[in-house]
PDB file of C-alpha atoms in Angstrom:
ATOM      1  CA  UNK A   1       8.785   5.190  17.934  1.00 32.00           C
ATOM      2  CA  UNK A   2       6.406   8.024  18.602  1.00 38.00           C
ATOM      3  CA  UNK A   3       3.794   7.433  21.078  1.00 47.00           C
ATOM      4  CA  UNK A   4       0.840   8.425  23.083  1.00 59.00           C
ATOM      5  CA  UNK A   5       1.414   8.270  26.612  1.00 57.00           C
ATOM      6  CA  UNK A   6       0.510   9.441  30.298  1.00 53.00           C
ATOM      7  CA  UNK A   7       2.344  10.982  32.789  1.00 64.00           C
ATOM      8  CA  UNK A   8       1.319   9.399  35.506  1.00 78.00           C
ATOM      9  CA  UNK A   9      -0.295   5.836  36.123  1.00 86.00           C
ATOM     10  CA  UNK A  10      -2.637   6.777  39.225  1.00 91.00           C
ATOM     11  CA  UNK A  11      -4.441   9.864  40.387  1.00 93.00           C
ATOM     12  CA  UNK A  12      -6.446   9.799  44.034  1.00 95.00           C
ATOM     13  CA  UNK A  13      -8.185  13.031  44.557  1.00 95.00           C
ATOM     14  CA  UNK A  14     -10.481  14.013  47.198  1.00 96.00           C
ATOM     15  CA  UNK A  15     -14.512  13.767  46.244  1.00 96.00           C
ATOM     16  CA  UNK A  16     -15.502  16.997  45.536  1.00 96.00           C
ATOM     17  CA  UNK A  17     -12.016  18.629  44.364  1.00 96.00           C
ATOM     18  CA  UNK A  18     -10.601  19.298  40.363  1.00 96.00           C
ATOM     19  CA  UNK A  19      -8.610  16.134  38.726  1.00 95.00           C
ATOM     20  CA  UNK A  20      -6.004  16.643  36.617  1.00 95.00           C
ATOM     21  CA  UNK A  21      -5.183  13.687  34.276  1.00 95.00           C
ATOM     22  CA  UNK A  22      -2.057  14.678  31.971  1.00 93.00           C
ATOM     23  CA  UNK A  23      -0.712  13.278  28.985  1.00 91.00           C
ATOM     24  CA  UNK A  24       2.278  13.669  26.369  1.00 88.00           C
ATOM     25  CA  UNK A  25       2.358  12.517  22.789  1.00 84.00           C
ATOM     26  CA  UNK A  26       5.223  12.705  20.467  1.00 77.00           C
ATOM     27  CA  UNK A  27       3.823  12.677  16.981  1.00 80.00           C
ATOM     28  CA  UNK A  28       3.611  16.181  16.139  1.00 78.00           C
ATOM     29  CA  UNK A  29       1.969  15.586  13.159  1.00 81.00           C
ATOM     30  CA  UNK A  30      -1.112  14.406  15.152  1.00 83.00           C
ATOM     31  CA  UNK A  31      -4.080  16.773  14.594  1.00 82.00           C
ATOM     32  CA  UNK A  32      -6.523  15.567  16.840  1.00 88.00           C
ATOM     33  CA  UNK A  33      -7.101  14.141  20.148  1.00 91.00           C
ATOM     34  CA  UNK A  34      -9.373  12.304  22.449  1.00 92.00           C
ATOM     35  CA  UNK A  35      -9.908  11.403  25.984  1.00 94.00           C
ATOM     36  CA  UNK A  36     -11.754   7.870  26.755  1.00 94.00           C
ATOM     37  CA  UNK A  37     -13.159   6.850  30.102  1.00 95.00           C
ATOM     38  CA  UNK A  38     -13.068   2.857  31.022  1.00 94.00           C
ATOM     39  CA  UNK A  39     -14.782   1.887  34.309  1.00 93.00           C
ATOM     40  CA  UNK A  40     -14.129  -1.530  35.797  1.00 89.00           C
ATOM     41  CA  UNK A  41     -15.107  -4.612  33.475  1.00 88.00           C
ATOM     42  CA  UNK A  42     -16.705  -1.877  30.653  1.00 90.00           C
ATOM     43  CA  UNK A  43     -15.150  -0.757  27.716  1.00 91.00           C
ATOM     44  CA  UNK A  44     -13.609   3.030  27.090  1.00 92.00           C
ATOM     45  CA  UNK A  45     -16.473   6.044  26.642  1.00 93.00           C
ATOM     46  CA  UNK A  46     -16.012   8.952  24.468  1.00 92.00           C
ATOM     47  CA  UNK A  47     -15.490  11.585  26.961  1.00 94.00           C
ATOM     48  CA  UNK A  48     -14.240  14.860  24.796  1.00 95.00           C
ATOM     49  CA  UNK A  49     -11.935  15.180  22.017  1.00 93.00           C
ATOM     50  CA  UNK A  50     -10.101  18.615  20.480  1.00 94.00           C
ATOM     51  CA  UNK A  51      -8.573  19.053  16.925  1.00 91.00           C
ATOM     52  CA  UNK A  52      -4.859  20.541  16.967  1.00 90.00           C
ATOM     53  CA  UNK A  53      -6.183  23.965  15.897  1.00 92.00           C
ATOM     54  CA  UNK A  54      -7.681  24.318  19.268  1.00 95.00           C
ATOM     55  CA  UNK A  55      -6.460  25.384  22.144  1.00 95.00           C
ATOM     56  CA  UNK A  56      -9.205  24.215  24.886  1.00 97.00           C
ATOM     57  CA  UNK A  57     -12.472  22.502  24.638  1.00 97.00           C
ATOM     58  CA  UNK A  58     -15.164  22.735  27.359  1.00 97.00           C
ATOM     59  CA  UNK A  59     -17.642  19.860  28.191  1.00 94.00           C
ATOM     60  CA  UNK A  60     -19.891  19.040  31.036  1.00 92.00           C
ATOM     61  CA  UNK A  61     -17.525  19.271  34.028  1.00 96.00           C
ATOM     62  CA  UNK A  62     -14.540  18.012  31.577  1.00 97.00           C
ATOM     63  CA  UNK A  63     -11.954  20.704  29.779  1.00 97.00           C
ATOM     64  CA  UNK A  64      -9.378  19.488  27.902  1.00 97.00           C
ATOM     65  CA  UNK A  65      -6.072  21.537  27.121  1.00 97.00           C
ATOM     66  CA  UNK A  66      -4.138  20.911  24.067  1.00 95.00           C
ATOM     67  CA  UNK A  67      -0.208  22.489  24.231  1.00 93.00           C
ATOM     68  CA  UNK A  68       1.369  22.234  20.937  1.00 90.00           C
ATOM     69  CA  UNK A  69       4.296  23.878  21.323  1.00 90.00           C
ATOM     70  CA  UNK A  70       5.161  20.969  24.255  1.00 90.00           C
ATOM     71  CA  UNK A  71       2.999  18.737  23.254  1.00 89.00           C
ATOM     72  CA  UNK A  72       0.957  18.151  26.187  1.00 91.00           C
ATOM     73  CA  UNK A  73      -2.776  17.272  26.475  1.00 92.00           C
ATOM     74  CA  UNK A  74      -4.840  17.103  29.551  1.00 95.00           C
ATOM     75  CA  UNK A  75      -7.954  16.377  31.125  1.00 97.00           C
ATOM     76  CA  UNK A  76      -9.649  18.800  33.703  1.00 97.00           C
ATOM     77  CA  UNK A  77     -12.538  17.230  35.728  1.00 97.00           C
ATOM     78  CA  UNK A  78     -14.290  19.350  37.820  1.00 97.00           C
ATOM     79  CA  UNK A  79     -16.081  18.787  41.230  1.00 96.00           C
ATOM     80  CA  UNK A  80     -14.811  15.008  41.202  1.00 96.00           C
ATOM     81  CA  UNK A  81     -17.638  12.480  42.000  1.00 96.00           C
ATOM     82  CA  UNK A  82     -17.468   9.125  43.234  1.00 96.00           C
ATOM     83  CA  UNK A  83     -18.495   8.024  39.759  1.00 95.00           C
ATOM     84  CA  UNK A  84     -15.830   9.302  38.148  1.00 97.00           C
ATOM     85  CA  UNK A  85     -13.328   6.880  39.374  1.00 96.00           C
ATOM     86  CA  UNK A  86     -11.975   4.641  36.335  1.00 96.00           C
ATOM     87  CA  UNK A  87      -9.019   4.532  33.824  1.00 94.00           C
ATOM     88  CA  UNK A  88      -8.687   7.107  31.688  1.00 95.00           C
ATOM     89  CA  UNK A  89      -6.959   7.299  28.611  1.00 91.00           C
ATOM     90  CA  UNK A  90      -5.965   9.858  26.286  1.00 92.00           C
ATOM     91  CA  UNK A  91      -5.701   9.265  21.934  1.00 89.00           C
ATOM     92  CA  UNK A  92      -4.533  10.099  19.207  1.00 86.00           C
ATOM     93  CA  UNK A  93      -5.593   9.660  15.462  1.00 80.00           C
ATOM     94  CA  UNK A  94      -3.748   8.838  12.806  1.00 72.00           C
ATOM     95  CA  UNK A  95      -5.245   8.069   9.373  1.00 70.00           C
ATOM     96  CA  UNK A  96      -8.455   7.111  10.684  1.00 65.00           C
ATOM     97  CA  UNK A  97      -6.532   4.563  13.552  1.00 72.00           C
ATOM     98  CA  UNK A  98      -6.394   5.743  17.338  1.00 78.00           C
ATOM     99  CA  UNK A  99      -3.617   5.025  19.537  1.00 82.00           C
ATOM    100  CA  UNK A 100      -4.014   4.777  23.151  1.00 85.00           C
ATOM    101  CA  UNK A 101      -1.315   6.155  26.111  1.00 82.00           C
ATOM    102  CA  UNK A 102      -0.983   3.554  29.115  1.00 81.00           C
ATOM    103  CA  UNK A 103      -3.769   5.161  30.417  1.00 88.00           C
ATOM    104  CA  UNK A 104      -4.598   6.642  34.161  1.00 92.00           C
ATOM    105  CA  UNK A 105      -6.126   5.155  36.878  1.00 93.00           C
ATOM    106  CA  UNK A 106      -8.126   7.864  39.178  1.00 96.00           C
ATOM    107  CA  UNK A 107      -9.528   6.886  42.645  1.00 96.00           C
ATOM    108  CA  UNK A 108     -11.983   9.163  44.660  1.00 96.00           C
ATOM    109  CA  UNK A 109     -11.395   9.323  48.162  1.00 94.00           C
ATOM    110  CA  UNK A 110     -15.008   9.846  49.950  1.00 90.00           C
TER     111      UNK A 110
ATOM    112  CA  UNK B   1     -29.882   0.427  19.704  1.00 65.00           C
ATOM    113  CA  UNK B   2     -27.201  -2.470  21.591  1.00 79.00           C
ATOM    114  CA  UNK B   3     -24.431  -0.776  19.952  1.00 93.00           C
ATOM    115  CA  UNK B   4     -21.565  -3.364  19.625  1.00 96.00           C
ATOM    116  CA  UNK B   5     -21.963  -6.736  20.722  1.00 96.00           C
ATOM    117  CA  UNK B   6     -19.431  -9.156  21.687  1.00 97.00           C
ATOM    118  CA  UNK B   7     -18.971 -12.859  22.168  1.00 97.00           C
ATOM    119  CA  UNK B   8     -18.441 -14.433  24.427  1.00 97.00           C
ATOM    120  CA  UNK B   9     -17.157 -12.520  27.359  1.00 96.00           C
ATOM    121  CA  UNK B  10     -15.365 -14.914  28.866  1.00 96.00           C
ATOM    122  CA  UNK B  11     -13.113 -17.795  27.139  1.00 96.00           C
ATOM    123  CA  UNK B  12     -10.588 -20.401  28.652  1.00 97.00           C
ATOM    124  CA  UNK B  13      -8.233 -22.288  26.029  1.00 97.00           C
ATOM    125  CA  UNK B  14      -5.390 -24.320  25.839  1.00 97.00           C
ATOM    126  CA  UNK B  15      -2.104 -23.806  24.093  1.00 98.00           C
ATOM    127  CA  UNK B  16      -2.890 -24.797  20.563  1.00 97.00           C
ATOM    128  CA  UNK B  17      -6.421 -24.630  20.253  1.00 97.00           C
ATOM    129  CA  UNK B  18      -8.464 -21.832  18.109  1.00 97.00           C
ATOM    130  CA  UNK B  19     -11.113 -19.791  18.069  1.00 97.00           C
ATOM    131  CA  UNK B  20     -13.372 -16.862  17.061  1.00 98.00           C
ATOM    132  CA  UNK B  21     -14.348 -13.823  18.601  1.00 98.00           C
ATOM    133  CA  UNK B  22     -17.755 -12.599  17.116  1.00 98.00           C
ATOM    134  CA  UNK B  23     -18.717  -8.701  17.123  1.00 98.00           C
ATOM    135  CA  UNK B  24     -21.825  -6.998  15.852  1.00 97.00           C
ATOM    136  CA  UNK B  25     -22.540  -3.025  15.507  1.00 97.00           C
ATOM    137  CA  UNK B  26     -26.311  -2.267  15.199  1.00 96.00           C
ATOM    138  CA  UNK B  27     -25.239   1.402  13.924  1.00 93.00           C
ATOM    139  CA  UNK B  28     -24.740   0.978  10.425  1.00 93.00           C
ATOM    140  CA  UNK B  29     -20.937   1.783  10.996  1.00 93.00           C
ATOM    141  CA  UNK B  30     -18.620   1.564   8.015  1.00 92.00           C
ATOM    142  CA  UNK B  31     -15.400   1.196  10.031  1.00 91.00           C
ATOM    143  CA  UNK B  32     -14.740  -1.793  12.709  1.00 94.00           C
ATOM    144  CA  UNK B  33     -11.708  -2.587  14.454  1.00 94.00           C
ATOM    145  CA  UNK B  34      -9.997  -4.881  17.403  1.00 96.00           C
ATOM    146  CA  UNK B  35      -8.038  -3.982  20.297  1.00 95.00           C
ATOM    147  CA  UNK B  36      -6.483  -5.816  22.930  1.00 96.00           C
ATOM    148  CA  UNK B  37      -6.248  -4.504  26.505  1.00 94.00           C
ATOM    149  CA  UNK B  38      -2.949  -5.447  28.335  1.00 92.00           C
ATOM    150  CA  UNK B  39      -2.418  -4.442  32.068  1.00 81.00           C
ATOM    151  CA  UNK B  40      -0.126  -1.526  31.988  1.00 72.00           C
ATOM    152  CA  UNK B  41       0.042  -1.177  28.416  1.00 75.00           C
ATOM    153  CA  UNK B  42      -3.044   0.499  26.775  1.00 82.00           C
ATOM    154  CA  UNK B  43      -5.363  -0.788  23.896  1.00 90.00           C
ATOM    155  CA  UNK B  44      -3.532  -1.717  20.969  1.00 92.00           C
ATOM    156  CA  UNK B  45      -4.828  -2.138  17.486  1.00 92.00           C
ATOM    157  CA  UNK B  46      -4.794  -5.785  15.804  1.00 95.00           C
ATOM    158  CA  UNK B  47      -6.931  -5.498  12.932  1.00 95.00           C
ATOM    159  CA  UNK B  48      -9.352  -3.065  11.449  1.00 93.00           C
ATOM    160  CA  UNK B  49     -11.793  -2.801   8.642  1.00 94.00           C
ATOM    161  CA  UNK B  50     -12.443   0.655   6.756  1.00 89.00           C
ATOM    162  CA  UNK B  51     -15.409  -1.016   5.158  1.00 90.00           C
ATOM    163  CA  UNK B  52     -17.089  -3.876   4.415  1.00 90.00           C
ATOM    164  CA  UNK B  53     -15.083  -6.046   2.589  1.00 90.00           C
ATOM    165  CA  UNK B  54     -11.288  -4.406   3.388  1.00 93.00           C
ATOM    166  CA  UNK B  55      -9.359  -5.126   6.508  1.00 96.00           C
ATOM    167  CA  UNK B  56      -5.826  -4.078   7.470  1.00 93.00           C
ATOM    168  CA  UNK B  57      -3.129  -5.146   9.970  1.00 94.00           C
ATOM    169  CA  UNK B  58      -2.874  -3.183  12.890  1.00 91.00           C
ATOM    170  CA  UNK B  59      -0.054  -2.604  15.319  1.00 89.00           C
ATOM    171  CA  UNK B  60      -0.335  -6.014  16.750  1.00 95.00           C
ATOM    172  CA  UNK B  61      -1.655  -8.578  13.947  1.00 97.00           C
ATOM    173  CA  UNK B  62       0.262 -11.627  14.466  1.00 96.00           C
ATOM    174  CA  UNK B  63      -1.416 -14.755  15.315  1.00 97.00           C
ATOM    175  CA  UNK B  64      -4.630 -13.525  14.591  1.00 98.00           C
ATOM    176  CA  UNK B  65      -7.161 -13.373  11.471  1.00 97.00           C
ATOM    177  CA  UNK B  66     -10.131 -10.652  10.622  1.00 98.00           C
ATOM    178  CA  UNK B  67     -13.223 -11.522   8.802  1.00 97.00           C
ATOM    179  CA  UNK B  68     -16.004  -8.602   7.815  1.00 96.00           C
ATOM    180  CA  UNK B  69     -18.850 -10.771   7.150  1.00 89.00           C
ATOM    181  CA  UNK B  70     -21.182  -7.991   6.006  1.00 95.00           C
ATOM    182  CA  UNK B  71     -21.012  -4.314   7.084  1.00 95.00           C
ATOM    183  CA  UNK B  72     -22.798  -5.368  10.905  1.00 97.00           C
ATOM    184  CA  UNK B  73     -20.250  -8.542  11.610  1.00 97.00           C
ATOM    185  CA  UNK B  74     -16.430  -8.252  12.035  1.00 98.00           C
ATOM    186  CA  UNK B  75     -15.049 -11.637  13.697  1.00 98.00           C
ATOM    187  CA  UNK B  76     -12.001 -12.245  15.084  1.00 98.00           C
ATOM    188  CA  UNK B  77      -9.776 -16.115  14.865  1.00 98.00           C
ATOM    189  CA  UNK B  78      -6.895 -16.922  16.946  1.00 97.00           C
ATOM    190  CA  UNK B  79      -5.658 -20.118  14.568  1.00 94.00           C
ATOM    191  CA  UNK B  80      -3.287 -21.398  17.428  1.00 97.00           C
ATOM    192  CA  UNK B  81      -3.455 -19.823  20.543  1.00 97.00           C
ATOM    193  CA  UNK B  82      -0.799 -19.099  23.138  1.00 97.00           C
ATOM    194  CA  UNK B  83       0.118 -18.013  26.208  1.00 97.00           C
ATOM    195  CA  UNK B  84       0.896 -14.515  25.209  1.00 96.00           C
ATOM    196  CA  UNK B  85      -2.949 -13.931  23.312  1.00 97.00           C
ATOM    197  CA  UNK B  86      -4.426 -13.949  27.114  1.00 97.00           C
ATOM    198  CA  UNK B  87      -5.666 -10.597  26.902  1.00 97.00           C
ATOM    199  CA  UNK B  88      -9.090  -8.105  26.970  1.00 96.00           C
ATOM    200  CA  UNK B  89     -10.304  -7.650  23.532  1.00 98.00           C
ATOM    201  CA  UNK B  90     -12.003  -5.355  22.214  1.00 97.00           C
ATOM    202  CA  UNK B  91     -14.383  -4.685  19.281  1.00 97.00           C
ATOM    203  CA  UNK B  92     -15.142  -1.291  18.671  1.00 94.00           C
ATOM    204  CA  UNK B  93     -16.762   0.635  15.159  1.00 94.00           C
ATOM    205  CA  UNK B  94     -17.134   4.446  14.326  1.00 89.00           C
ATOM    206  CA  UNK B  95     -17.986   5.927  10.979  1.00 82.00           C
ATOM    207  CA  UNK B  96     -14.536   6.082  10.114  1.00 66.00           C
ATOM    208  CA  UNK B  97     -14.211   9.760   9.470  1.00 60.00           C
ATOM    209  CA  UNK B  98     -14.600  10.905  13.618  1.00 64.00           C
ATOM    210  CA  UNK B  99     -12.577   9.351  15.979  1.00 66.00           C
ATOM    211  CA  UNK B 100     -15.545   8.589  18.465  1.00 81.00           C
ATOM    212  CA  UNK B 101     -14.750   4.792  18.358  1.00 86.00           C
ATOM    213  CA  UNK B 102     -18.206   2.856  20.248  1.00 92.00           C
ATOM    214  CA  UNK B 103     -16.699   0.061  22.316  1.00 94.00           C
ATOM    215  CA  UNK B 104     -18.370  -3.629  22.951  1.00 95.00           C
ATOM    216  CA  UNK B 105     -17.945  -4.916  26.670  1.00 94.00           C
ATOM    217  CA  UNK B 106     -15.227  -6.520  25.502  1.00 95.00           C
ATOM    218  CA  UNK B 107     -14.036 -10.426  26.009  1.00 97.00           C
ATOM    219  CA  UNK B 108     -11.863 -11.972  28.356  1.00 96.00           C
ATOM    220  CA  UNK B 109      -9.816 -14.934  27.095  1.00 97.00           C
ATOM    221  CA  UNK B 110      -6.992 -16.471  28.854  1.00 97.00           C
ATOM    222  CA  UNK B 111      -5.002 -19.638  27.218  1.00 97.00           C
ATOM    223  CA  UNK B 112      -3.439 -22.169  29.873  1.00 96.00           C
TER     224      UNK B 112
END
């Protein structure tokens, strides 16, 4: 069945360096997108979301990319702080319902 | 604003026996929903409501039952539990038309 999933289930990055958190869904008729953060024993935070007809969205420190045509979405964290260690999972909607990938965990290293 | 509340946050049962999760949203939200959180598997959908007085099946819907009380209260019974409902669950509400879904703490139940 089509899915939303991650491409990889941990990420350790070095304080201070860019994350990269990737993900690939396979219902194309999905039109928009979202990126949740879920720190230990909370539940997931809106972090940034992008409708199909984007390309890129910018936040504060976050950028997510949106490739249609492979149908790839990912999450760009810049300057990685200690508090940004926690699962992160990317979504899709469809009619009103969101479906969550697997999800990543991402550990900074101090 | 507590945004959405859930109870309780921790819950030990034994095969067979039921119960309710309660959830609240302060935010005047028309849509509500519940998740459950699985190691290595993601949140997955088990009931939502659009608005007060609908609810629809989700992805995972057996062995549980929904209740919208009122537009603030969507509860949550397990009639029999099992083994397999031990889980992280989630309550969650958004207006319905944005996909910013507001999360509770969630609740922690695991049946024995």
């Amino acid at each position: 069945g089509e899915s939303v999933g991650l491409h990889l289930p941990t990420l350790s990055v070095q304080e201070g360096d860019n994350s990269i958190i990737n993900c690939a869904y396979s219902n194309s008729a999905s039109d928009y997108f979202i990126w949740y953060k879920q720190e230990s024993g909370k539940g997931p935070q809106f972090i940034i979301d992008i409708r199909s007809n984007m390309d890129k969205r910018q936040g504060q420190r976050v950028t997510v990319l949106l490739n249609k045509t492979v149908k790839h979405l990912s999450l760009q964290i810049a300057a990685t702080q200690p508090g940004d260690s926690a699962v992160y999972f990317c979504a899709e909607i469809n009619d009103y319902k969101l479906s969550f990938g697997a999800g990543t965990t991402v550990t900074v290293r101090a | 604003n507590a945004g959405v509340t859930q109870t309780p946050k921790f819950q030990v049962l034994k095969t067979g026996q039921s119960m309710t999760l309660q959830c609240a949203q302060d935010m005047n939200h028309n849509s509500m929903y519940w998740y459950r959180q699985d190691p290595g598997m993601g949140l997955r959908l088990i009931y939502y409501s659009a608005s007060e007085g609908t609810t629809d099946k989700g992805e995972v819907p057996n062995g549980y039952n929904v209740s919208r009380l009122n537009k603030r209260e969507f509860s949550l019974r397990l009639e029999s539990a099992a083994p397999s409902q031990t889980s992280v669950y989630f309550c969650a509400s958004n207006e319905g038309e944005t996909g910013e879904l507001f999360f509770g703490e969630g609740s922690r139940l695991t049946v024995l």
